[in-house]
PDB file of C-alpha atoms in Angstrom:
ATOM      1  CA  MET A   1     155.331 143.268 126.775  1.00 65.00           C
ATOM      2  CA  LYS A   2     151.897 144.896 126.699  1.00 68.00           C
ATOM      3  CA  LEU A   3     152.426 145.741 123.007  1.00 68.00           C
ATOM      4  CA  MET A   4     153.219 142.089 122.206  1.00 76.00           C
ATOM      5  CA  LYS A   5     150.073 140.908 124.000  1.00 76.00           C
ATOM      6  CA  SER A   6     147.996 143.417 122.070  1.00 72.00           C
ATOM      7  CA  ILE A   7     149.514 142.399 118.730  1.00 75.00           C
ATOM      8  CA  THR A   8     149.051 138.717 119.548  1.00 80.00           C
ATOM      9  CA  LEU A   9     145.427 139.237 120.545  1.00 78.00           C
ATOM     10  CA  TYR A  10     144.510 141.086 117.339  1.00 76.00           C
ATOM     11  CA  LEU A  11     146.502 138.590 115.257  1.00 79.00           C
ATOM     12  CA  ILE A  12     144.539 135.697 116.793  1.00 84.00           C
ATOM     13  CA  ILE A  13     141.266 137.542 116.145  1.00 84.00           C
ATOM     14  CA  LEU A  14     142.344 138.267 112.559  1.00 82.00           C
ATOM     15  CA  ILE A  15     143.285 134.651 111.841  1.00 85.00           C
ATOM     16  CA  THR A  16     140.080 133.390 113.474  1.00 86.00           C
ATOM     17  CA  LEU A  17     137.928 135.730 111.363  1.00 84.00           C
ATOM     18  CA  ILE A  18     139.689 134.731 108.134  1.00 86.00           C
ATOM     19  CA  ILE A  19     139.267 131.022 108.928  1.00 85.00           C
ATOM     20  CA  THR A  20     135.631 131.639 109.824  1.00 84.00           C
ATOM     21  CA  LEU A  21     135.044 133.442 106.521  1.00 80.00           C
ATOM     22  CA  PHE A  22     136.538 130.722 104.335  1.00 80.00           C
ATOM     23  CA  VAL A  23     135.857 127.540 106.307  1.00 78.00           C
ATOM     24  CA  GLY A  24     133.512 128.199 109.205  1.00 79.00           C
ATOM     25  CA  LEU A  25     130.477 129.594 107.456  1.00 79.00           C
ATOM     26  CA  GLY A  26     127.922 126.954 106.554  1.00 78.00           C
ATOM     27  CA  ASP A  27     126.088 126.617 103.266  1.00 75.00           C
ATOM     28  CA  LYS A  28     122.988 128.265 104.726  1.00 76.00           C
ATOM     29  CA  ILE A  29     125.006 131.434 105.311  1.00 81.00           C
ATOM     30  CA  ILE A  30     127.048 131.383 102.107  1.00 81.00           C
ATOM     31  CA  PHE A  31     123.969 130.916  99.906  1.00 80.00           C
ATOM     32  CA  ALA A  32     121.546 133.010 101.995  1.00 78.00           C
ATOM     33  CA  LYS A  33     119.418 135.505 100.084  1.00 73.00           C
ATOM     34  CA  SER A  34     118.083 137.545 102.988  1.00 71.00           C
ATOM     35  CA  GLY A  35     118.167 138.042 106.716  1.00 74.00           C
ATOM     36  CA  VAL A  36     121.068 138.177 109.110  1.00 81.00           C
ATOM     37  CA  GLU A  37     122.754 135.235 107.392  1.00 81.00           C
ATOM     38  CA  ARG A  38     123.176 137.308 104.242  1.00 81.00           C
ATOM     39  CA  ILE A  39     125.163 140.052 105.975  1.00 87.00           C
ATOM     40  CA  ILE A  40     127.554 137.906 108.044  1.00 88.00           C
ATOM     41  CA  PRO A  41     130.144 137.528 105.219  1.00 89.00           C
ATOM     42  CA  ILE A  42     129.757 141.227 104.400  1.00 88.00           C
ATOM     43  CA  ILE A  43     130.433 142.207 108.017  1.00 89.00           C
ATOM     44  CA  LEU A  44     133.507 139.959 108.109  1.00 88.00           C
ATOM     45  CA  ILE A  45     134.891 141.230 104.785  1.00 90.00           C
ATOM     46  CA  PHE A  46     134.205 144.942 105.261  1.00 91.00           C
ATOM     47  CA  ILE A  47     134.454 145.413 109.032  1.00 90.00           C
ATOM     48  CA  GLY A  48     135.745 142.514 111.162  1.00 89.00           C
ATOM     49  CA  ILE A  49     138.828 141.427 109.243  1.00 90.00           C
ATOM     50  CA  PRO A  50     139.940 144.927 108.105  1.00 92.00           C
ATOM     51  CA  PHE A  51     139.530 146.301 111.643  1.00 90.00           C
ATOM     52  CA  SER A  52     141.614 143.480 113.134  1.00 88.00           C
ATOM     53  CA  LEU A  53     144.244 143.843 110.414  1.00 88.00           C
ATOM     54  CA  TYR A  54     144.367 147.600 111.017  1.00 91.00           C
ATOM     55  CA  LYS A  55     144.842 147.071 114.764  1.00 87.00           C
ATOM     56  CA  VAL A  56     147.717 144.634 114.171  1.00 86.00           C
ATOM     57  CA  LEU A  57     149.454 146.804 111.569  1.00 87.00           C
ATOM     58  CA  ILE A  58     149.068 150.090 113.437  1.00 88.00           C
ATOM     59  CA  LYS A  59     151.009 148.558 116.343  1.00 83.00           C
ATOM     60  CA  ILE A  60     153.977 147.645 114.146  1.00 82.00           C
ATOM     61  CA  GLN A  61     153.882 150.332 111.421  1.00 79.00           C
ATOM     62  CA  ASP A  62     154.358 154.074 111.982  1.00 79.00           C
ATOM     63  CA  SER A  63     152.675 155.288 108.794  1.00 86.00           C
ATOM     64  CA  ARG A  64     148.898 155.484 109.214  1.00 89.00           C
ATOM     65  CA  LYS A  65     148.567 156.064 105.474  1.00 91.00           C
ATOM     66  CA  LYS A  66     150.360 152.787 104.667  1.00 88.00           C
ATOM     67  CA  VAL A  67     148.245 150.918 107.185  1.00 88.00           C
ATOM     68  CA  ALA A  68     145.050 152.416 105.749  1.00 91.00           C
ATOM     69  CA  ASN A  69     146.102 151.493 102.201  1.00 91.00           C
ATOM     70  CA  ILE A  70     146.945 147.912 103.173  1.00 89.00           C
ATOM     71  CA  THR A  71     143.654 147.609 105.035  1.00 90.00           C
ATOM     72  CA  ALA A  72     141.704 148.935 102.039  1.00 92.00           C
ATOM     73  CA  LEU A  73     143.548 146.537  99.745  1.00 91.00           C
ATOM     74  CA  SER A  74     142.648 143.666 102.092  1.00 89.00           C
ATOM     75  CA  VAL A  75     138.948 144.389 101.529  1.00 92.00           C
ATOM     76  CA  ILE A  76     139.404 144.062  97.762  1.00 93.00           C
ATOM     77  CA  ILE A  77     141.468 140.881  98.080  1.00 91.00           C
ATOM     78  CA  LEU A  78     139.082 139.317 100.600  1.00 89.00           C
ATOM     79  CA  GLY A  79     136.011 140.248  98.564  1.00 91.00           C
ATOM     80  CA  LEU A  80     137.396 138.741  95.361  1.00 92.00           C
ATOM     81  CA  SER A  81     138.762 135.672  97.137  1.00 91.00           C
ATOM     82  CA  PHE A  82     135.488 135.021  98.932  1.00 90.00           C
ATOM     83  CA  GLY A  83     133.557 135.437  95.674  1.00 90.00           C
ATOM     84  CA  LEU A  84     135.764 132.864  93.960  1.00 92.00           C
ATOM     85  CA  TRP A  85     135.607 130.547  96.977  1.00 91.00           C
ATOM     86  CA  SER A  86     131.806 130.644  97.192  1.00 89.00           C
ATOM     87  CA  LYS A  87     131.556 130.052  93.420  1.00 91.00           C
ATOM     88  CA  TYR A  88     133.854 127.028  93.789  1.00 92.00           C
ATOM     89  CA  LEU A  89     131.735 125.665  96.672  1.00 90.00           C
ATOM     90  CA  SER A  90     128.553 126.212  94.679  1.00 91.00           C
ATOM     91  CA  GLU A  91     129.852 124.438  91.569  1.00 94.00           C
ATOM     92  CA  ASN A  92     131.177 121.554  93.651  1.00 93.00           C
ATOM     93  CA  ASP A  93     127.803 121.258  95.370  1.00 92.00           C
ATOM     94  CA  PHE A  94     126.058 121.235  91.961  1.00 94.00           C
ATOM     95  CA  LYS A  95     128.383 118.467  90.718  1.00 96.00           C
ATOM     96  CA  GLN A  96     127.593 116.229  93.674  1.00 96.00           C
ATOM     97  CA  TYR A  97     123.968 117.071  94.434  1.00 96.00           C
ATOM     98  CA  GLY A  98     122.748 119.068  91.442  1.00 96.00           C
ATOM     99  CA  LYS A  99     119.313 118.694  89.969  1.00 96.00           C
ATOM    100  CA  THR A 100     117.304 120.701  87.446  1.00 96.00           C
ATOM    101  CA  ILE A 101     113.664 121.552  87.801  1.00 96.00           C
ATOM    102  CA  ILE A 102     111.115 123.757  86.062  1.00 96.00           C
ATOM    103  CA  GLY A 103     110.557 127.009  87.902  1.00 97.00           C
ATOM    104  CA  GLU A 104     108.498 130.101  87.210  1.00 97.00           C
ATOM    105  CA  VAL A 105     109.623 133.688  86.623  1.00 96.00           C
ATOM    106  CA  VAL A 106     108.239 135.680  89.558  1.00 96.00           C
ATOM    107  CA  LYS A 107     110.121 138.928  89.110  1.00 95.00           C
ATOM    108  CA  ARG A 108     111.314 140.691  85.993  1.00 93.00           C
ATOM    109  CA  GLU A 109     112.932 144.076  86.474  1.00 90.00           C
ATOM    110  CA  TRP A 110     114.615 146.539  84.159  1.00 88.00           C
ATOM    111  CA  THR A 111     117.866 147.710  85.630  1.00 85.00           C
ATOM    112  CA  THR A 112     120.503 150.088  84.395  1.00 81.00           C
ATOM    113  CA  GLY A 113     124.160 149.586  84.990  1.00 70.00           C
ATOM    114  CA  ASN A 114     127.197 150.754  83.075  1.00 68.00           C
ATOM    115  CA  LYS A 115     124.961 153.084  81.038  1.00 69.00           C
ATOM    116  CA  ALA A 116     123.133 150.160  79.411  1.00 76.00           C
ATOM    117  CA  GLY A 117     119.928 148.654  80.692  1.00 82.00           C
ATOM    118  CA  HIS A 118     118.967 145.015  80.848  1.00 83.00           C
ATOM    119  CA  TRP A 119     116.377 142.706  82.367  1.00 88.00           C
ATOM    120  CA  VAL A 120     116.971 140.848  85.614  1.00 92.00           C
ATOM    121  CA  LEU A 121     114.941 137.731  86.406  1.00 95.00           C
ATOM    122  CA  THR A 122     114.108 135.964  89.643  1.00 95.00           C
ATOM    123  CA  ALA A 123     112.321 132.629  89.644  1.00 96.00           C
ATOM    124  CA  SER A 124     110.664 130.406  92.191  1.00 97.00           C
ATOM    125  CA  PHE A 125     110.571 126.638  92.336  1.00 97.00           C
ATOM    126  CA  ARG A 126     109.259 123.935  94.638  1.00 97.00           C
ATOM    127  CA  TYR A 127     111.292 121.114  96.080  1.00 97.00           C
ATOM    128  CA  ASN A 128     110.150 118.743  98.836  1.00 95.00           C
ATOM    129  CA  SER A 129     106.939 120.753  99.263  1.00 95.00           C
ATOM    130  CA  LYS A 130     108.871 123.948  99.999  1.00 95.00           C
ATOM    131  CA  LYS A 131     109.057 127.046  97.825  1.00 95.00           C
ATOM    132  CA  TYR A 132     112.451 128.585  97.027  1.00 94.00           C
ATOM    133  CA  LEU A 133     113.536 131.760  95.247  1.00 94.00           C
ATOM    134  CA  THR A 134     116.528 131.893  92.945  1.00 94.00           C
ATOM    135  CA  PHE A 135     119.264 134.460  92.887  1.00 88.00           C
ATOM    136  CA  SER A 136     118.668 137.153  90.267  1.00 91.00           C
ATOM    137  CA  LYS A 137     120.020 136.514  86.780  1.00 92.00           C
ATOM    138  CA  ASP A 138     120.713 138.997  83.972  1.00 90.00           C
ATOM    139  CA  GLU A 139     118.716 138.279  80.839  1.00 88.00           C
ATOM    140  CA  MET A 140     119.719 140.048  77.648  1.00 82.00           C
ATOM    141  CA  THR A 141     117.379 138.303  75.184  1.00 80.00           C
ATOM    142  CA  ARG A 142     114.056 139.594  76.523  1.00 82.00           C
ATOM    143  CA  LYS A 143     112.693 136.100  75.967  1.00 89.00           C
ATOM    144  CA  TYR A 144     111.073 135.588  79.381  1.00 91.00           C
ATOM    145  CA  ASN A 145     108.048 137.286  80.889  1.00 91.00           C
ATOM    146  CA  LEU A 146     106.417 137.038  84.301  1.00 94.00           C
ATOM    147  CA  TYR A 147     105.035 133.569  85.061  1.00 95.00           C
ATOM    148  CA  ASP A 148     106.929 131.935  82.177  1.00 95.00           C
ATOM    149  CA  LYS A 149     108.404 128.519  82.882  1.00 96.00           C
ATOM    150  CA  ILE A 150     112.182 128.534  83.259  1.00 96.00           C
ATOM    151  CA  LEU A 151     114.858 125.957  84.025  1.00 96.00           C
ATOM    152  CA  VAL A 152     116.480 126.134  87.476  1.00 97.00           C
ATOM    153  CA  ARG A 153     119.516 124.223  88.726  1.00 96.00           C
ATOM    154  CA  PHE A 154     119.753 123.630  92.467  1.00 96.00           C
ATOM    155  CA  SER A 155     121.446 121.439  95.054  1.00 95.00           C
ATOM    156  CA  LYS A 156     119.287 118.679  96.554  1.00 95.00           C
ATOM    157  CA  ARG A 157     121.411 118.982  99.700  1.00 91.00           C
ATOM    158  CA  ASN A 158     120.864 122.739  99.976  1.00 90.00           C
ATOM    159  CA  PRO A 159     118.183 124.142  97.633  1.00 93.00           C
ATOM    160  CA  GLU A 160     119.221 127.698  98.617  1.00 90.00           C
ATOM    161  CA  ASN A 161     122.190 127.061  96.323  1.00 92.00           C
ATOM    162  CA  ASN A 162     120.492 127.562  92.976  1.00 94.00           C
ATOM    163  CA  GLU A 163     120.637 129.377  89.691  1.00 94.00           C
ATOM    164  CA  ILE A 164     118.477 130.125  86.686  1.00 95.00           C
ATOM    165  CA  ILE A 165     119.602 128.396  83.505  1.00 94.00           C
ATOM    166  CA  LEU A 166     118.854 130.517  80.440  1.00 90.00           C
ATOM    167  CA  GLU A 167     118.446 128.810  77.096  1.00 79.00           C
ATOM    168  CA  LYS A 168     120.957 129.914  74.503  1.00 66.00           C
TER     169      LYS A 168
END
């Protein structure tokens, strides 16, 4: 009986955390660029949900190795699913409330990844008398320099949801 209560408790926690990740987080958290809001989905994906899943599975499965493998796989599945979900929410938000504006390149960094280097841009823009920063965007053409004007797409409903639009 105690085992069933324990399994039920962790199962409820697990389901609650998954629902929170995919439905309960607001736009301010999903599109946050810094602060505590930025790490909430990361904590859920890498700690909260896997820990709860592990606790449920370890009660019903004898093999710790199997449980660890399933838990590790859950992180990959959750991470990819959440990435696709947040992209879907962002695109839907752009369709309904999207607007373009001229921004300014405020950061241009050379970064190396996969043995090849490339430039990464960050821009700022103003909307309703408030300044916003964009997410970073890879730029392969080396066309933009600091303080150049650049096109930015954002949501009028939530300007934190934004992206740099590079000319082709």
